[in-house]
CSV table of C-alpha atoms (C1' of nucleotides) in Angstrom, one decimal:
chain,number,residue,atom,x,y,z
A,820,MET,CA,118.0,105.6,94.8
A,821,ASP,CA,114.8,107.7,95.1
A,822,ASN,CA,115.2,111.0,96.9
A,823,ALA,CA,112.6,113.4,95.7
A,824,ASP,CA,112.4,116.3,98.1
A,825,SER,CA,112.2,117.3,101.7
A,826,ILE,CA,109.1,119.0,103.0
A,827,GLY,CA,109.8,121.8,105.4
A,828,ARG,CA,113.3,121.8,107.0
A,829,MET,CA,113.6,119.0,109.5
A,830,PRO,CA,115.9,116.0,108.7
A,831,VAL,CA,113.1,114.2,106.8
A,832,LYS,CA,115.2,111.9,104.6
A,833,ARG,CA,118.9,111.6,104.2
A,834,ASP,CA,120.7,110.6,101.1
A,835,THR,CA,123.0,108.3,103.0
A,836,TYR,CA,122.4,104.8,104.2
A,837,THR,CA,120.7,103.8,107.4
A,838,PRO,CA,121.0,100.3,108.8
A,839,ASP,CA,117.5,99.6,107.5
A,840,SER,CA,118.0,101.0,104.0
A,841,LEU,CA,121.3,99.1,103.8
A,842,LEU,CA,119.5,96.0,105.0
A,843,LYS,CA,117.1,96.2,102.1
A,844,VAL,CA,119.9,96.1,99.6
A,845,ALA,CA,121.7,93.4,101.4
A,846,VAL,CA,118.7,91.1,101.7
A,847,GLU,CA,118.1,91.2,98.0
A,848,VAL,CA,121.6,90.1,97.3
A,849,PHE,CA,121.4,87.4,100.0
A,850,ILE,CA,118.4,86.0,98.3
A,851,GLU,CA,119.9,86.1,94.8
A,852,ARG,CA,123.2,84.4,95.8
A,853,GLY,CA,122.4,82.7,99.1
A,854,TYR,CA,123.7,84.0,102.4
A,855,ASP,CA,126.9,82.0,102.3
A,856,GLY,CA,127.4,82.7,98.6
A,857,THR,CA,127.3,86.4,99.3
A,858,SER,CA,130.6,88.2,100.1
A,859,MET,CA,130.9,91.7,101.7
A,860,GLU,CA,132.4,92.7,98.4
A,861,HIS,CA,129.2,91.7,96.6
A,862,LEU,CA,127.2,93.7,99.1
A,863,SER,CA,129.4,96.8,98.7
A,864,GLN,CA,129.0,96.7,95.0
A,865,ALA,CA,125.2,96.4,95.2
A,866,ALA,CA,125.1,99.2,97.8
A,867,GLY,CA,127.5,101.4,95.8
A,868,ILE,CA,129.7,102.1,98.8
A,869,SER,CA,133.0,100.5,99.8
A,870,LYS,CA,133.3,97.3,101.7
A,871,SER,CA,134.6,99.0,104.8
A,872,SER,CA,131.8,101.6,104.8
A,873,ILE,CA,129.3,98.9,105.4
A,874,TYR,CA,130.8,98.4,108.9
A,875,HIS,CA,130.0,102.1,109.6
A,876,HIS,CA,126.3,101.1,109.6
A,877,VAL,CA,126.2,97.5,110.9
A,878,ARG,CA,128.5,95.4,113.0
A,879,GLY,CA,129.0,92.8,110.2
A,880,LYS,CA,127.5,90.3,107.9
A,881,GLU,CA,125.7,88.3,110.5
A,882,GLU,CA,124.0,91.3,112.0
A,883,LEU,CA,122.4,91.9,108.6
A,884,LEU,CA,121.1,88.4,108.7
A,885,ARG,CA,119.8,88.8,112.3
A,886,ARG,CA,118.0,92.0,111.4
A,887,ALA,CA,116.4,90.5,108.4
A,888,ILE,CA,115.2,87.4,110.3
A,889,SER,CA,113.9,89.5,113.2
A,890,ARG,CA,111.8,91.4,110.8
A,891,ALA,CA,110.4,88.3,109.2
A,892,LEU,CA,109.6,86.7,112.6
A,893,SER,CA,107.8,89.7,114.0
A,894,GLY,CA,105.6,89.9,110.9
A,895,LEU,CA,104.8,86.2,111.2
A,896,PHE,CA,104.1,86.2,114.9
A,897,GLY,CA,102.1,89.4,114.5
A,898,VAL,CA,99.5,87.4,112.5
A,899,LEU,CA,99.0,85.1,115.5
A,900,ASP,CA,98.2,88.1,117.7
A,901,GLU,CA,95.4,89.4,115.4
A,902,PRO,CA,91.9,89.1,116.9
A,903,ALA,CA,90.6,86.8,114.2
A,904,ALA,CA,93.5,84.4,115.0
A,905,ARG,CA,92.6,84.2,118.7
A,906,GLU,CA,88.8,84.1,118.7
A,907,GLY,CA,86.2,81.9,117.1
A,908,ARG,CA,86.2,78.3,115.8
A,909,ALA,CA,89.5,76.7,115.2
A,910,ILE,CA,88.9,76.2,111.5
A,911,ASP,CA,88.1,79.8,111.0
A,912,ARG,CA,91.1,80.9,113.0
A,913,LEU,CA,93.3,78.5,110.9
A,914,GLU,CA,91.9,79.9,107.7
A,915,HIS,CA,92.6,83.4,108.8
A,916,VAL,CA,96.2,82.6,109.9
A,917,THR,CA,96.7,80.8,106.5
A,918,ARG,CA,95.4,83.8,104.6
A,919,ARG,CA,97.3,86.4,106.6
A,920,THR,CA,100.6,84.4,106.6
A,921,VAL,CA,100.5,84.3,102.8
A,922,GLU,CA,100.0,88.0,102.8
A,923,VAL,CA,102.8,88.7,105.2
A,924,LEU,CA,105.0,86.4,103.2
A,925,MET,CA,104.3,88.5,100.1
A,926,THR,CA,104.7,92.0,101.7
A,927,GLU,CA,107.8,91.0,103.6
A,928,LEU,CA,108.9,88.6,100.9
A,929,PRO,CA,112.7,89.0,101.0
A,930,TYR,CA,112.9,88.9,104.8
A,931,VAL,CA,110.8,85.8,105.1
A,932,THR,CA,112.6,84.1,102.2
A,933,LEU,CA,115.8,84.5,104.1
A,934,LEU,CA,114.2,83.1,107.2
A,935,LEU,CA,112.9,80.0,105.4
A,936,ARG,CA,116.3,79.3,103.9
A,937,VAL,CA,118.4,79.3,107.0
A,938,ARG,CA,120.4,76.1,107.6
A,939,GLY,CA,121.6,76.4,111.2
A,940,ASN,CA,125.3,77.0,110.7
A,941,THR,CA,125.6,79.8,113.3
A,942,ASP,CA,123.9,80.7,116.5
A,943,THR,CA,121.8,83.3,114.7
A,944,GLU,CA,120.6,80.7,112.3
A,945,ARG,CA,119.8,78.2,115.0
A,946,TRP,CA,117.8,80.8,116.9
A,947,ALA,CA,115.9,81.6,113.7
A,948,MET,CA,115.1,77.9,113.2
A,949,ALA,CA,113.9,77.6,116.8
A,950,ARG,CA,111.6,80.6,116.5
A,951,ARG,CA,110.2,79.3,113.3
A,952,ARG,CA,109.4,75.9,114.9
A,953,GLU,CA,107.5,77.8,117.6
A,954,PHE,CA,105.4,79.4,114.9
A,955,ASP,CA,104.7,76.1,113.2
A,956,GLN,CA,103.8,74.6,116.5
A,957,ARG,CA,101.2,77.3,117.2
A,958,VAL,CA,99.6,76.7,113.9
A,959,SER,CA,99.7,72.9,114.4
A,960,GLU,CA,97.7,73.3,117.5
A,961,LEU,CA,95.0,75.1,115.5
A,962,LEU,CA,94.9,72.2,113.1
A,963,LYS,CA,94.6,69.8,115.9
A,964,GLN,CA,91.7,71.6,117.4
A,965,ALA,CA,90.0,71.9,114.1
A,966,VAL,CA,90.2,68.1,113.6
A,967,ALA,CA,88.8,67.7,117.1
A,968,ASP,CA,85.9,69.9,116.1
A,969,GLY,CA,85.3,67.7,113.2
A,970,ASP,CA,86.0,70.5,110.7
A,971,LEU,CA,89.1,69.0,109.2
A,972,ARG,CA,89.5,65.5,107.8
A,973,ALA,CA,90.9,63.0,110.3
A,974,ASP,CA,92.4,60.5,107.8
A,975,VAL,CA,95.6,62.5,107.4
A,976,ASP,CA,98.0,62.8,110.4
A,977,VAL,CA,97.9,66.3,111.9
A,978,ARG,CA,101.6,66.7,111.9
A,979,LEU,CA,101.8,65.7,108.3
A,980,ALA,CA,98.9,68.0,107.4
A,981,THR,CA,100.6,70.9,109.1
A,982,ARG,CA,103.7,70.3,107.1
A,983,LEU,CA,101.9,70.1,103.8
A,984,LEU,CA,99.9,73.3,104.6
A,985,PHE,CA,103.2,75.1,105.3
A,986,GLY,CA,104.7,73.5,102.3
A,987,MET,CA,102.0,75.2,100.2
A,988,ILE,CA,102.2,78.5,102.0
A,989,ASN,CA,105.9,78.8,102.1
A,990,SER,CA,106.3,77.9,98.5
A,991,VAL,CA,105.1,81.4,97.7
A,992,VAL,CA,108.6,82.7,98.3
A,993,GLU,CA,109.9,80.4,95.6
A,994,TRP,CA,108.0,81.9,92.8
A,995,TYR,CA,106.3,85.2,93.7
A,996,ARG,CA,108.0,88.2,92.3
A,997,PRO,CA,106.4,91.6,93.1
A,998,SER,CA,107.1,93.0,89.7
A,999,ARG,CA,104.0,93.9,87.8
A,1000,ALA,CA,101.0,93.3,90.1
A,1001,GLY,CA,98.7,93.7,87.1
A,1002,ARG,CA,97.9,91.4,84.2
A,1003,GLY,CA,100.4,89.0,82.7
A,1004,GLY,CA,102.5,88.7,85.8
A,1005,ALA,CA,101.8,88.2,89.5
A,1006,ALA,CA,98.6,88.9,91.4
A,1007,THR,CA,97.9,91.0,94.5
A,1008,SER,CA,98.6,89.4,97.8
A,1009,GLU,CA,94.9,89.1,98.6
A,1010,GLU,CA,94.3,87.2,95.4
A,1011,VAL,CA,97.1,84.8,96.0
A,1012,ALA,CA,96.2,84.3,99.6
A,1013,GLU,CA,92.6,83.5,98.6
A,1014,ALA,CA,93.9,80.9,96.0
A,1015,VAL,CA,96.1,79.3,98.6
A,1016,VAL,CA,93.2,79.1,101.2
A,1017,ARG,CA,90.9,77.6,98.6
A,1018,THR,CA,93.4,75.1,97.3
A,1019,ALA,CA,94.5,74.0,100.7
A,1020,PHE,CA,91.1,73.6,102.3
A,1021,ALA,CA,89.0,72.5,99.3
A,1022,GLY,CA,91.6,70.7,97.2
A,1023,LEU,CA,92.4,70.8,93.5
A,1024,ARG,CA,89.7,68.4,92.3
A,1025,ASN,CA,86.5,69.6,91.0
A,1026,ASP,CA,83.3,68.6,92.9
B,780,MET,CA,132.5,51.2,106.5
B,781,ASP,CA,130.7,47.9,106.0
B,782,ASN,CA,132.7,45.4,104.1
B,783,ALA,CA,131.4,41.9,105.0
B,784,ASP,CA,132.6,39.4,102.4
B,785,SER,CA,133.1,38.8,98.7
B,786,ILE,CA,131.1,36.0,97.1
B,787,GLY,CA,133.2,34.0,94.6
B,788,ARG,CA,136.4,35.7,93.5
B,789,MET,CA,135.7,38.6,91.3
B,790,PRO,CA,136.3,42.2,92.4
B,791,VAL,CA,132.9,42.5,94.1
B,792,LYS,CA,133.4,45.4,96.5
B,793,ARG,CA,136.4,47.5,97.4
B,794,ASP,CA,137.2,49.1,100.7
B,795,THR,CA,138.1,52.4,99.1
B,796,TYR,CA,136.1,55.2,97.8
B,797,THR,CA,134.4,55.4,94.4
B,798,PRO,CA,133.1,58.6,93.0
B,799,ASP,CA,129.6,57.4,93.9
B,800,SER,CA,130.3,56.4,97.5
B,801,LEU,CA,132.2,59.7,98.0
B,802,LEU,CA,129.2,61.5,96.6
B,803,LYS,CA,126.9,59.9,99.1
B,804,VAL,CA,129.0,61.3,101.9
B,805,ALA,CA,129.4,64.7,100.3
B,806,VAL,CA,125.7,65.2,99.6
B,807,GLU,CA,124.9,64.7,103.2
B,808,VAL,CA,127.3,67.4,104.3
B,809,PHE,CA,126.0,69.7,101.5
B,810,ILE,CA,122.5,69.4,102.8
B,811,GLU,CA,123.5,69.9,106.4
B,812,ARG,CA,125.6,73.0,105.8
B,813,GLY,CA,124.4,74.2,102.4
B,814,TYR,CA,126.6,73.8,99.3
B,815,ASP,CA,128.3,77.2,99.7
B,816,GLY,CA,128.7,76.7,103.4
B,817,THR,CA,130.6,73.4,102.9
B,818,SER,CA,134.3,73.6,102.4
B,819,MET,CA,136.5,70.8,101.0
B,820,GLU,CA,137.9,70.5,104.5
B,821,HIS,CA,134.5,69.7,105.8
B,822,LEU,CA,134.1,67.1,103.2
B,823,SER,CA,137.5,65.5,103.9
B,824,GLN,CA,136.6,65.2,107.6
B,825,ALA,CA,133.3,63.6,106.9
B,826,ALA,CA,134.9,61.2,104.4
B,827,GLY,CA,137.8,60.4,106.7
B,828,ILE,CA,140.4,61.1,104.0
B,829,SER,CA,142.5,64.1,103.3
B,830,LYS,CA,141.4,67.1,101.4
B,831,SER,CA,143.7,66.4,98.5
B,832,SER,CA,142.6,62.8,98.2
B,833,ILE,CA,139.1,63.9,97.2
B,834,TYR,CA,140.6,65.1,94.0
B,835,HIS,CA,141.8,61.6,93.2
B,836,HIS,CA,138.1,60.6,92.8
B,837,VAL,CA,136.4,63.7,91.5
B,838,ARG,CA,137.4,66.8,89.6
B,839,GLY,CA,136.3,69.1,92.4
B,840,LYS,CA,133.5,70.5,94.5
B,841,GLU,CA,131.3,71.4,91.6
B,842,GLU,CA,131.5,68.0,90.0
B,843,LEU,CA,130.0,66.5,93.2
B,844,LEU,CA,127.1,69.0,92.9
B,845,ARG,CA,126.7,68.1,89.2
B,846,ARG,CA,126.6,64.4,89.9
B,847,ALA,CA,124.1,64.8,92.7
B,848,ILE,CA,121.8,67.0,90.6
B,849,SER,CA,122.0,64.6,87.6
B,850,ARG,CA,120.9,61.7,89.8
B,851,ALA,CA,118.0,63.7,91.1
B,852,LEU,CA,116.9,64.9,87.7
B,853,SER,CA,117.0,61.4,86.1
B,854,GLY,CA,114.8,60.1,88.9
B,855,LEU,CA,112.3,62.8,88.4
B,856,PHE,CA,112.2,62.6,84.7
B,857,GLY,CA,112.0,58.8,85.0
B,858,VAL,CA,108.5,59.3,86.5
B,859,LEU,CA,107.3,61.1,83.4
B,860,ASP,CA,108.4,58.1,81.3
B,861,GLU,CA,106.3,55.6,83.2
B,862,PRO,CA,103.3,54.2,81.3
B,863,ALA,CA,100.8,55.5,83.9
B,864,ALA,CA,102.2,59.0,83.4
B,865,ARG,CA,101.7,58.8,79.6
B,866,GLU,CA,98.4,57.0,79.1
B,867,GLY,CA,94.9,57.6,80.4
B,868,ARG,CA,92.9,60.7,81.5
B,869,ALA,CA,95.0,63.7,82.4
B,870,ILE,CA,93.7,63.7,86.0
B,871,ASP,CA,94.8,60.1,86.5
B,872,ARG,CA,98.2,60.8,85.0
B,873,LEU,CA,98.6,63.8,87.2
B,874,GLU,CA,97.7,61.9,90.3
B,875,HIS,CA,100.2,59.2,89.3
B,876,VAL,CA,103.0,61.7,88.7
B,877,THR,CA,102.2,63.4,92.0
B,878,ARG,CA,102.4,60.1,93.9
B,879,ARG,CA,105.5,58.9,92.2
B,880,THR,CA,107.3,62.2,92.5
B,881,VAL,CA,106.8,62.2,96.2
B,882,GLU,CA,108.2,58.6,96.3
B,883,VAL,CA,111.2,59.5,94.3
B,884,LEU,CA,111.7,62.6,96.5
B,885,MET,CA,111.9,60.3,99.5
B,886,THR,CA,114.0,57.5,98.0
B,887,GLU,CA,116.5,59.9,96.5
B,888,LEU,CA,116.0,62.5,99.3
B,889,PRO,CA,119.4,64.1,99.6
B,890,TYR,CA,120.0,64.4,95.9
B,891,VAL,CA,116.6,66.0,95.2
B,892,THR,CA,117.0,68.2,98.2
B,893,LEU,CA,120.2,69.6,96.7
B,894,LEU,CA,118.5,70.1,93.4
B,895,LEU,CA,115.7,72.1,95.0
B,896,ARG,CA,118.1,74.4,96.9
B,897,VAL,CA,120.2,75.4,94.0
B,898,ARG,CA,120.4,79.2,93.6
B,899,GLY,CA,121.9,79.7,90.1
B,900,ASN,CA,125.4,81.0,91.1
B,901,THR,CA,127.3,78.8,88.6
B,902,ASP,CA,126.7,77.3,85.2
B,903,THR,CA,126.0,73.9,86.8
B,904,GLU,CA,123.3,75.5,89.0
B,905,ARG,CA,121.7,77.4,86.2
B,906,TRP,CA,121.5,74.2,84.2
B,907,ALA,CA,119.9,72.5,87.1
B,908,MET,CA,117.3,75.2,87.4
B,909,ALA,CA,116.5,75.1,83.7
B,910,ARG,CA,116.0,71.3,83.8
B,911,ARG,CA,113.8,71.6,86.8
B,912,ARG,CA,111.7,74.2,85.1
B,913,GLU,CA,111.3,71.7,82.2
B,914,PHE,CA,109.9,69.1,84.6
B,915,ASP,CA,107.5,71.6,86.2
B,916,GLN,CA,106.4,72.6,82.7
B,917,ARG,CA,105.5,69.0,81.8
B,918,VAL,CA,103.4,68.6,84.9
B,919,SER,CA,101.8,72.0,84.3
B,920,GLU,CA,100.6,70.8,81.0
B,921,LEU,CA,99.0,67.8,82.7
B,922,LEU,CA,97.1,70.2,85.0
B,923,LYS,CA,96.0,72.3,82.1
B,924,GLN,CA,94.6,69.3,80.3
B,925,ALA,CA,92.8,68.1,83.5
B,926,VAL,CA,91.1,71.5,83.8
B,927,ALA,CA,90.1,71.3,80.2
B,928,ASP,CA,88.6,67.8,80.9
B,929,GLY,CA,86.6,69.4,83.7
B,930,ASP,CA,88.3,67.2,86.3
B,931,LEU,CA,90.1,70.1,88.1
B,932,ARG,CA,88.6,73.2,89.5
B,933,ALA,CA,88.9,76.2,87.1
B,934,ASP,CA,88.6,79.0,89.6
B,935,VAL,CA,92.3,78.9,90.4
B,936,ASP,CA,94.8,79.8,87.7
B,937,VAL,CA,96.7,76.8,86.3
B,938,ARG,CA,100.1,78.3,86.8
B,939,LEU,CA,99.4,79.1,90.4
B,940,ALA,CA,97.8,75.7,91.1
B,941,THR,CA,100.9,74.0,89.6
B,942,ARG,CA,103.1,76.0,91.9
B,943,LEU,CA,101.0,75.2,95.0
B,944,LEU,CA,101.0,71.5,94.1
B,945,PHE,CA,104.8,71.5,93.8
B,946,GLY,CA,105.0,73.6,97.0
B,947,MET,CA,103.3,70.8,98.8
B,948,ILE,CA,105.2,68.0,97.1
B,949,ASN,CA,108.6,69.6,97.4
B,950,SER,CA,108.1,70.5,101.1
B,951,VAL,CA,108.7,66.8,101.8
B,952,VAL,CA,112.5,67.4,101.6
B,953,GLU,CA,112.1,70.0,104.4
B,954,TRP,CA,110.9,67.6,107.0
B,955,TYR,CA,111.1,64.0,106.0
B,956,ARG,CA,114.0,62.1,107.7
B,957,PRO,CA,114.4,58.4,106.8
B,958,SER,CA,115.3,57.4,110.3
B,959,ARG,CA,112.8,55.0,111.8
B,960,ALA,CA,110.2,54.2,109.2
B,961,GLY,CA,108.0,52.6,111.9
B,962,ARG,CA,105.8,54.2,114.5
B,963,GLY,CA,106.7,57.4,116.3
B,964,GLY,CA,108.7,58.9,113.4
B,965,ALA,CA,108.3,59.0,109.7
B,966,ALA,CA,106.1,56.8,107.5
B,967,THR,CA,106.8,54.8,104.4
B,968,SER,CA,107.1,56.6,101.1
B,969,GLU,CA,103.9,55.1,99.9
B,970,GLU,CA,102.0,56.3,102.9
B,971,VAL,CA,103.3,59.9,102.6
B,972,ALA,CA,102.7,59.9,98.9
B,973,GLU,CA,99.1,58.8,99.5
B,974,ALA,CA,98.6,61.6,102.1
B,975,VAL,CA,100.0,64.2,99.7
B,976,VAL,CA,97.7,63.1,96.9
B,977,ARG,CA,94.7,63.1,99.1
B,978,THR,CA,95.4,66.5,100.6
B,979,ALA,CA,96.3,68.1,97.3
B,980,PHE,CA,93.3,66.8,95.4
B,981,ALA,CA,90.6,66.6,98.0
B,982,GLY,CA,91.8,69.4,100.4
B,983,LEU,CA,92.1,69.6,104.1
B,984,ARG,CA,88.5,70.4,104.9
B,985,ASN,CA,86.1,67.7,106.0
B,986,ASP,CA,83.1,67.0,103.6
C,834,DA,C1',162.1,33.3,97.1
C,835,DT,C1',163.6,37.9,95.5
C,836,DA,C1',163.7,42.1,93.0
C,837,DC,C1',161.8,45.1,89.9
C,838,DT,C1',157.7,47.7,87.8
C,839,DG,C1',153.5,50.0,87.5
C,840,DC,C1',149.5,51.4,89.5
C,841,DT,C1',146.0,52.8,92.9
C,842,DA,C1',144.7,55.4,96.9
C,843,DC,C1',146.2,58.2,99.7
C,844,DC,C1',149.0,62.2,102.1
C,845,DG,C1',151.3,67.0,103.6
C,846,DA,C1',152.6,71.2,102.0
C,847,DA,C1',151.8,74.9,99.6
C,848,DC,C1',149.5,77.9,95.8
C,849,DG,C1',147.0,82.4,94.6
C,850,DA,C1',142.5,84.1,95.5
C,851,DT,C1',139.1,85.6,98.4
C,852,DC,C1',137.0,85.7,102.9
C,853,DG,C1',135.0,88.8,106.9
C,854,DG,C1',136.8,92.4,109.3
C,855,DT,C1',140.1,96.5,111.1
C,856,DC,C1',142.5,100.7,110.8
C,857,DG,C1',143.9,105.3,109.9
C,858,DG,C1',142.6,108.4,107.6
C,859,DT,C1',139.7,112.3,104.3
C,860,DG,C1',136.1,115.5,102.5
C,861,DC,C1',132.4,118.0,103.7
C,862,DA,C1',128.3,120.0,106.0
C,863,DA,C1',126.8,122.1,110.2
D,173,DT,C1',135.8,122.8,114.7
D,174,DT,C1',133.4,118.9,115.4
D,175,DG,C1',131.4,114.7,113.7
D,176,DC,C1',129.4,111.9,110.2
D,177,DA,C1',129.7,109.1,106.0
D,178,DC,C1',132.8,107.3,103.5
D,179,DC,C1',137.4,105.5,101.6
D,180,DG,C1',141.9,102.5,100.3
D,181,DA,C1',145.1,99.6,102.3
D,182,DC,C1',145.7,95.9,104.8
D,183,DC,C1',145.0,91.9,108.4
D,184,DG,C1',145.1,86.8,109.4
D,185,DA,C1',142.3,83.1,108.1
D,186,DT,C1',140.3,80.2,105.0
D,187,DC,C1',138.8,79.1,100.3
D,188,DG,C1',139.2,75.4,96.3
D,189,DT,C1',142.8,73.4,94.0
D,190,DT,C1',147.6,71.6,92.7
D,191,DC,C1',151.8,69.3,93.4
D,192,DG,C1',155.4,66.0,94.5
D,193,DG,C1',155.7,62.2,96.9
D,194,DT,C1',154.8,57.4,99.2
D,195,DA,C1',153.0,53.0,101.2
D,196,DG,C1',151.1,48.9,99.6
D,197,DC,C1',149.9,45.6,96.4
D,198,DA,C1',149.5,42.8,91.8
D,199,DG,C1',152.1,41.0,88.2
D,200,DT,C1',156.2,39.5,86.2
D,201,DA,C1',161.0,38.5,85.3
D,202,DT,C1',164.8,36.5,87.5
DNA sequence: ATACTGCTACCGAACGATCGGTCGGTGCAA
DNA sequence: TTGCACCGACCGATCGTTCGGTAGCAGTAT
């Protein structure tokens, strides 16, 4: 769509599709119609090229799904590798992971959305689910440690608390739309992340 | 499957499918494979009758979806009609609605799951999404009133707080499995509902 | 008892449409 | 002249749905 100019002379930007730029289009359609509800014909119309041309860039429909999910997972696991997620008190690390996960969810919104909606019908989808469980597991250990430290309430089961925390975090993909980051619409990713952290850790009720 | 005996002589129970008993089978498959990922062939295998026989009981695939969603919606809206949801302080009504919504989610799990996963590809799905928004709206008004009463924290936007609350509540369908209500597995619906209420209103952090 | 009738619950075969994917090109820029 | 980005036509398979038919049973007339 946007193709302003090329600086210098090297092949800076092409007007044609790359696997990644095609992926961007495809993922949006996947989210709108669901992966199974999207046909290659739908994709070709959204991309403005013929159905068969898509196969010039990617192996097929499932590769598009795999690429999207890979991107989402690397963003998510990247959070766990950040220094603030590896050092310090468990409660502080948990808060950091929560905040950063929300931010990644929002910056990589369509890719993570796709990951969270996978049902397990194909090998690719089952792999995605397994990797996602790994991520949840890592965060769950953080919660467990924070409870042991006495920083998190112990009257709610750790597994259940993890699920509720992720329920809150992951719900972002259900309603956040990046259009209009100013007034009247959505907020910045930092603002939303802050609200999630506050609500999750301090609760809705007034003191 | 189970057909023990008939008390008396009236047509108490038949061995054949009814629209409702067929729906029960279908909805389980829909959840496992996704609605679009489920073919009538899949349904016929799960039900143990031929593909064409399904059309003897229901008009088609979409009617199964519509029936399932209707059931979910009536359960949800039923909560709003309960006395404790209509009388008293807003914060108490909100807490009641939260608790009961979780319980309905769990008792009507597959039907509500289907409702929450609808994408809007057909008229039926768009109707479902509109009705769901109505429900969210009603709860959102409760939140707004509770903030005005000074019972809920005012430093998080009401719309955002509503979404996070529903994120937590609705996440139940992602992980709750009714198998084994005793130790080692899931809990009763009252216990889970209590945990959700506590976590949502008081937060995860220890005092 | 027997035969006929009507109905319910089911079936196999087949419908046109659409699915994901393949193939043999073609236009064009380097 | 080579190779990239793209195309229309077409593939077998599968989609949701329709159709004509049938086995079994209840009710009823014979």
